Amino acid sequence: MPQYHNDATLPLPLFPGSHMVIDDDYVFLSGLTAEDIQGGETVIGDMAEETRLVMRSLQRMLASAGCDMADVVRVDVHITDLDMIRDMDAAYAEFFDAHRYPARTCTQSPRLYGGAHVEITVMARRPARREESDPAPDADSPRA
């Protein structure tokens, strides 16, 4: 059964939705802009800094669900001007191991909440959890 959460460090969504939805296999994070983050208005207008601020917040939210950036499998990015994609890409890439990037879509959206220039949505696969009921192999038991 999915769990619906709002992040305590973010204002409640102005839309009918949740910041995070977590099920047995995935964590879904709603789109996040610098305007959604306390103090984020100070970086609005600097594409790289907006991207870093949003990615750090997404990273923290994923950690609260037991995930990290290596677990991210899908990202949607909306930016107000595709001519700024190189700045966004440079900052975005800092959060992933080289050549291990999630699937991504990037679209131009001329107007984002609060005058922000980037909005990022993330989907992560939850790490496999070892079943508590599965005992560790016994040293004396025969191996298959």
Short mmCIF file of C-alpha atoms in Angstrom, two decimals:
data_model
loop_
_atom_site.label_atom_id
_atom_site.label_comp_id
_atom_site.label_asym_id
_atom_site.label_seq_id
_atom_site.Cartn_x
_atom_site.Cartn_y
_atom_site.Cartn_z
CA MET A 1 0.00 0.00 0.00
CA PRO A 2 1.53 3.36 -0.95
CA GLN A 3 2.46 5.82 1.76
CA TYR A 4 1.88 9.53 1.16
CA HIS A 5 4.25 12.00 2.84
CA ASN A 6 4.89 15.71 2.94
CA ASP A 7 8.41 16.87 3.77
CA ALA A 8 8.47 18.80 7.05
CA THR A 9 11.07 21.25 5.69
CA LEU A 10 8.89 22.30 2.75
CA PRO A 11 5.64 24.25 2.75
CA LEU A 12 2.55 22.11 2.22
CA PRO A 13 1.83 21.70 -1.49
CA LEU A 14 -0.50 24.30 -2.97
CA PHE A 15 -1.86 21.57 -5.25
CA PRO A 16 -3.82 18.44 -4.28
CA GLY A 17 -0.80 16.16 -3.98
CA SER A 18 2.04 14.94 -1.79
CA HIS A 19 5.75 15.69 -1.83
CA MET A 20 6.52 11.95 -1.73
CA VAL A 21 4.73 8.71 -2.46
CA ILE A 22 6.51 5.55 -1.36
CA ASP A 23 5.54 1.99 -2.22
CA ASP A 24 7.35 -1.32 -1.77
CA ASP A 25 9.54 -0.78 -4.83
CA TYR A 26 9.70 2.93 -5.68
CA VAL A 27 9.88 6.44 -4.27
CA PHE A 28 8.17 9.16 -6.32
CA LEU A 29 9.03 12.79 -5.58
CA SER A 30 6.85 15.63 -6.87
CA GLY A 31 8.42 18.39 -8.90
CA LEU A 32 10.49 20.78 -6.81
CA THR A 33 11.67 24.33 -7.57
CA ALA A 34 13.95 26.72 -5.68
CA GLU A 35 10.84 28.72 -4.74
CA ASP A 36 9.54 25.67 -2.83
CA ILE A 37 12.64 25.63 -0.61
CA GLN A 38 13.10 28.05 2.28
CA GLY A 39 15.71 30.62 1.23
CA GLY A 40 15.60 29.41 -2.37
CA GLU A 41 14.52 32.78 -3.67
CA THR A 42 18.12 33.94 -3.19
CA VAL A 43 19.34 31.73 -6.08
CA ILE A 44 16.47 32.26 -8.52
CA GLY A 45 17.96 33.49 -11.76
CA ASP A 46 21.16 31.43 -11.53
CA MET A 47 20.35 28.17 -13.36
CA ALA A 48 23.28 26.22 -11.90
CA GLU A 49 22.60 27.29 -8.30
CA GLU A 50 18.86 26.67 -8.63
CA THR A 51 19.62 23.19 -9.94
CA ARG A 52 22.06 22.43 -7.11
CA LEU A 53 19.62 23.64 -4.45
CA VAL A 54 16.80 21.53 -5.85
CA MET A 55 19.02 18.46 -6.29
CA ARG A 56 20.31 18.74 -2.70
CA SER A 57 16.73 18.88 -1.43
CA LEU A 58 15.72 15.90 -3.56
CA GLN A 59 18.79 14.03 -2.32
CA ARG A 60 17.79 14.72 1.29
CA MET A 61 14.21 13.65 0.64
CA LEU A 62 15.38 10.40 -0.95
CA ALA A 63 17.63 9.72 2.04
CA SER A 64 14.61 10.06 4.33
CA ALA A 65 13.08 7.18 2.35
CA GLY A 66 16.24 5.03 2.52
CA CYS A 67 17.45 5.86 -1.00
CA ASP A 68 20.29 7.82 -2.54
CA MET A 69 20.98 9.30 -5.95
CA ALA A 70 22.34 5.98 -7.24
CA ASP A 71 18.79 4.61 -6.83
CA VAL A 72 17.26 7.24 -9.14
CA VAL A 73 15.95 5.65 -12.35
CA ARG A 74 13.93 8.49 -13.90
CA VAL A 75 14.06 12.29 -13.83
CA ASP A 76 11.85 14.91 -15.44
CA VAL A 77 13.34 18.38 -15.75
CA HIS A 78 11.45 21.49 -16.78
CA ILE A 79 13.45 24.62 -17.53
CA THR A 80 12.23 28.00 -18.67
CA ASP A 81 14.80 28.36 -21.47
CA LEU A 82 16.43 25.45 -23.29
CA ASP A 83 19.32 27.76 -24.13
CA MET A 84 20.29 27.38 -20.43
CA ILE A 85 20.42 23.57 -20.56
CA ARG A 86 24.24 23.41 -20.45
CA ASP A 87 24.31 25.26 -17.10
CA MET A 88 21.59 22.99 -15.73
CA ASP A 89 23.30 19.86 -17.06
CA ALA A 90 26.66 20.76 -15.49
CA ALA A 91 25.12 21.20 -12.03
CA TYR A 92 22.78 18.19 -12.43
CA ALA A 93 25.66 15.87 -13.39
CA GLU A 94 27.45 16.62 -10.09
CA PHE A 95 24.88 14.46 -8.28
CA PHE A 96 25.46 11.23 -10.21
CA ASP A 97 28.38 8.91 -10.89
CA ALA A 98 29.75 9.56 -14.37
CA HIS A 99 28.05 7.47 -17.05
CA ARG A 100 25.43 6.18 -14.56
CA TYR A 101 22.70 8.70 -15.23
CA PRO A 102 19.01 7.94 -14.90
CA ALA A 103 16.62 8.11 -17.84
CA ARG A 104 15.62 11.76 -18.26
CA THR A 105 13.28 14.07 -20.08
CA CYS A 106 13.96 17.80 -20.26
CA THR A 107 11.36 20.20 -21.58
CA GLN A 108 11.07 23.92 -21.91
CA SER A 109 8.30 25.30 -19.71
CA PRO A 110 8.04 29.05 -20.11
CA ARG A 111 6.56 29.63 -16.65
CA LEU A 112 7.44 27.80 -13.44
CA TYR A 113 6.19 28.40 -9.90
CA GLY A 114 7.50 31.54 -8.22
CA GLY A 115 9.65 32.65 -11.12
CA ALA A 116 11.99 29.67 -10.77
CA HIS A 117 13.93 28.55 -13.84
CA VAL A 118 14.11 24.80 -13.14
CA GLU A 119 11.75 22.18 -11.72
CA ILE A 120 12.89 18.60 -11.16
CA THR A 121 10.83 15.46 -10.50
CA VAL A 122 12.46 12.17 -9.46
CA MET A 123 11.58 8.48 -9.35
CA ALA A 124 13.89 6.10 -7.48
CA ARG A 125 13.92 2.34 -7.05
CA ARG A 126 14.09 1.37 -3.41
CA PRO A 127 17.13 -0.76 -2.54
CA ALA A 128 16.42 -4.44 -2.02
CA ARG A 129 15.89 -5.19 1.63
CA ARG A 130 16.96 -8.50 3.04
CA GLU A 131 14.03 -10.28 4.59
CA GLU A 132 14.27 -10.25 8.37
CA SER A 133 12.78 -13.73 8.43
CA ASP A 134 15.47 -15.21 6.19
CA PRO A 135 18.11 -16.62 8.49
CA ALA A 136 21.75 -16.29 7.59
CA PRO A 137 23.21 -19.47 6.09
CA ASP A 138 24.32 -21.86 8.77
CA ALA A 139 27.97 -22.86 8.55
CA ASP A 140 27.00 -26.49 9.16
CA SER A 141 24.23 -26.66 6.59
CA PRO A 142 24.93 -28.30 3.22
CA ARG A 143 25.30 -25.96 0.28
CA ALA A 144 23.20 -26.41 -2.80
#
